PDB file of C-alpha atoms in Angstrom:
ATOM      1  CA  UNK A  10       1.322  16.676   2.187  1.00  0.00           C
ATOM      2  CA  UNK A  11      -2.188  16.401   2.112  1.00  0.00           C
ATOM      3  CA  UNK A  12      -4.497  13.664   0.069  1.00  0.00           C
ATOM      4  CA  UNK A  13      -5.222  16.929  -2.213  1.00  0.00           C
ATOM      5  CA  UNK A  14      -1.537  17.456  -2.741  1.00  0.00           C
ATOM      6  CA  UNK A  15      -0.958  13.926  -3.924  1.00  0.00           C
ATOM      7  CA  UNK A  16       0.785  13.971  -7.165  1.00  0.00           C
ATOM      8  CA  UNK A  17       0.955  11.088 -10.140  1.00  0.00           C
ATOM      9  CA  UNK A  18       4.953  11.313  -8.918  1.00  0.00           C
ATOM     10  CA  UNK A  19       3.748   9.917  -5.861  1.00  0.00           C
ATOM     11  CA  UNK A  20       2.065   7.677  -7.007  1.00  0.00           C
ATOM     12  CA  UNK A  21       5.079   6.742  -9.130  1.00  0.00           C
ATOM     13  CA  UNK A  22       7.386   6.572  -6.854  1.00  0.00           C
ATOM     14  CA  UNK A  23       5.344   4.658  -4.075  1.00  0.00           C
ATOM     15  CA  UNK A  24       4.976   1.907  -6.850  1.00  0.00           C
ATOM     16  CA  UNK A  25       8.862   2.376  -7.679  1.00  0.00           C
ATOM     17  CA  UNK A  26       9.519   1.673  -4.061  1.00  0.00           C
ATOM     18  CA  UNK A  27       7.187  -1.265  -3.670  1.00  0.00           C
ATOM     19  CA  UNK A  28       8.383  -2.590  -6.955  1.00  0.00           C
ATOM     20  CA  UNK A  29      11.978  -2.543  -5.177  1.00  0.00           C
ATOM     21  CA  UNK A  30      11.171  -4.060  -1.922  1.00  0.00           C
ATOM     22  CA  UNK A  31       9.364  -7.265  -3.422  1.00  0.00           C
ATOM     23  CA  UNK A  32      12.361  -7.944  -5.640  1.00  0.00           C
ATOM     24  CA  UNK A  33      14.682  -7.838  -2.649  1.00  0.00           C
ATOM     25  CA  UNK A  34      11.818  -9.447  -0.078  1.00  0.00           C
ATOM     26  CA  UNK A  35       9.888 -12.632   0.161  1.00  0.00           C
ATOM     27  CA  UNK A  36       6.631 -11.618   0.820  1.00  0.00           C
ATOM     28  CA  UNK A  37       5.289 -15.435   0.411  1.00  0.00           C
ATOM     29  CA  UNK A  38       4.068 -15.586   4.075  1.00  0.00           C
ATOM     30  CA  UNK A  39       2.496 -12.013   4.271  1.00  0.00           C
ATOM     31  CA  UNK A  40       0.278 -12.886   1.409  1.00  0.00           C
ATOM     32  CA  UNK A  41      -3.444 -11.008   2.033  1.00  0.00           C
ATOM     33  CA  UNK A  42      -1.622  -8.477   4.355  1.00  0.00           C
ATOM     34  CA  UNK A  43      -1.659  -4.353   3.537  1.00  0.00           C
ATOM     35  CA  UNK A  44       1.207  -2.987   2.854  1.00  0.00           C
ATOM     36  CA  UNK A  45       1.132   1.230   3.271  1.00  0.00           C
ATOM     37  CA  UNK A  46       3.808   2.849   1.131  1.00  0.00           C
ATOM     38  CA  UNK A  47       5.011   6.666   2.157  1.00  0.00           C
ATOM     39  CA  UNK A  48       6.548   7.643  -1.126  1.00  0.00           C
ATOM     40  CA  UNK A  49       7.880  10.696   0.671  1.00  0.00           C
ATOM     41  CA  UNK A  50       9.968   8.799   2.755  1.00  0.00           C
ATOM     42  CA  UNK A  51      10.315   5.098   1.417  1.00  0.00           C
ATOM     43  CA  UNK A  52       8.603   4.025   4.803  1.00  0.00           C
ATOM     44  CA  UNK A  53       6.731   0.622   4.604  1.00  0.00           C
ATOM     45  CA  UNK A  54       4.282  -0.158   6.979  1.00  0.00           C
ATOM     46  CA  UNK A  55       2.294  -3.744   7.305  1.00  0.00           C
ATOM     47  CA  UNK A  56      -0.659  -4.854   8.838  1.00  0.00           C
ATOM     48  CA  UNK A  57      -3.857  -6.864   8.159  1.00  0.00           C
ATOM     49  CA  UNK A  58      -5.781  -3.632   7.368  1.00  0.00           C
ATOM     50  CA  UNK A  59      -5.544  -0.123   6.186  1.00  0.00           C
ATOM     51  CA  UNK A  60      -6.605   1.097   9.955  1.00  0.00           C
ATOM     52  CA  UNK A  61      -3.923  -0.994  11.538  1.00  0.00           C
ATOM     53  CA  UNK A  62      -1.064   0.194   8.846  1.00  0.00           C
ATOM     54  CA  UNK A  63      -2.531   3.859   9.688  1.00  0.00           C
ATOM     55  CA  UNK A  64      -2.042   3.243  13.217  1.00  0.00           C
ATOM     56  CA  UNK A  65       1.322   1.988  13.084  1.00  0.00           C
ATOM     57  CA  UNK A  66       2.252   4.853  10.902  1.00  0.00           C
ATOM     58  CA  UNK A  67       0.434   7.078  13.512  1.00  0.00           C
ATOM     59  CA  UNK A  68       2.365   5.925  16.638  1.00  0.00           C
ATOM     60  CA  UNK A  69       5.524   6.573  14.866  1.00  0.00           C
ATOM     61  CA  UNK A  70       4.646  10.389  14.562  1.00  0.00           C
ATOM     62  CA  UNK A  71       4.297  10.255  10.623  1.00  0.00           C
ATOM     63  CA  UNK A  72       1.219  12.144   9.214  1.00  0.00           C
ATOM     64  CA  UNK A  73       2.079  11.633   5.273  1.00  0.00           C
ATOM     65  CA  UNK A  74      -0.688   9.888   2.970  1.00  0.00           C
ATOM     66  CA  UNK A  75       0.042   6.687   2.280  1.00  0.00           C
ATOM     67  CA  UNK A  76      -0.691   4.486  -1.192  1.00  0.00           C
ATOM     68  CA  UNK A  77      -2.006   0.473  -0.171  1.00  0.00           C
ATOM     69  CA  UNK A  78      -1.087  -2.328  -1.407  1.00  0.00           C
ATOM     70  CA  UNK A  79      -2.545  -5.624  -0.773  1.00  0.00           C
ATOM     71  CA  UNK A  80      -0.054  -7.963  -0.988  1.00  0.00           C
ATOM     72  CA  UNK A  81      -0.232 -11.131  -3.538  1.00  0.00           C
ATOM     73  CA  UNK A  82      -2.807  -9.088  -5.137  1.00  0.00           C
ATOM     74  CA  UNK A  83      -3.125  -6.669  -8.730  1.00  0.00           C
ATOM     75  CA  UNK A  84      -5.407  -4.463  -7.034  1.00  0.00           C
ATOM     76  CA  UNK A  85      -6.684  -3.277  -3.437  1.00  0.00           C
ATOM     77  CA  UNK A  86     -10.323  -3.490  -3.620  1.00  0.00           C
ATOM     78  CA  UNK A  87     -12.832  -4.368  -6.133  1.00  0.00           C
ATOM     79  CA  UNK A  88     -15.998  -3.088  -6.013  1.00  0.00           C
ATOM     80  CA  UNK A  89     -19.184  -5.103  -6.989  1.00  0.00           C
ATOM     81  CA  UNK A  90     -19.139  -8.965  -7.620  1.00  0.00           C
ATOM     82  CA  UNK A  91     -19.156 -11.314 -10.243  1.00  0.00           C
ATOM     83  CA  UNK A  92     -22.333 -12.058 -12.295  1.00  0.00           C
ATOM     84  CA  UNK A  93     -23.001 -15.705 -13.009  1.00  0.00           C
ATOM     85  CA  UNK A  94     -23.908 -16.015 -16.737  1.00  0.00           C
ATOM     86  CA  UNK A  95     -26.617 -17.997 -17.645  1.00  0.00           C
TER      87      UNK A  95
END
């Protein structure tokens, strides 16, 4: 699968799967970590960044895209900051 083959199923299922393993996991001490979900295979990778999950993944001999999670967090990145109001 390539990134232009990614399909709203996948990303579906990825957040199926992640949904899954944090109700059966305490994830309390990975808080701030990446998490790299293969919703091909139901693979979970972790690491402190996207390049280090991608690594791991890597050295296993896996190729698939991958959806991120950060964990303890809503979303991944957000881009911009805050504005103070006056």
């Amino acid at each position: 699968m390539t990134v232009s083959t990614w399909t709203d199923q996948d990303t579906a299922e990825a957040q199926r799967i992640w949904a899954e393993y944090q109700a059966e996991y305490d994830l309390t001490d990975q808080i701030g970590q990446t998490a790299g979900i293969d919703p091909k295979t139901g693979r979970i990778w972790f690491g402190d960044s996207i390049p280090e999950v991608v690594a791991q993944r890597d050295a296993e001999g896996f190729d698939s895209p991958l959806r991120f999670e950060r964990i303890g967090s809503e979303t991944y990145y957000r881009k911009g900051r805050r504005r103070a109001v006056c």
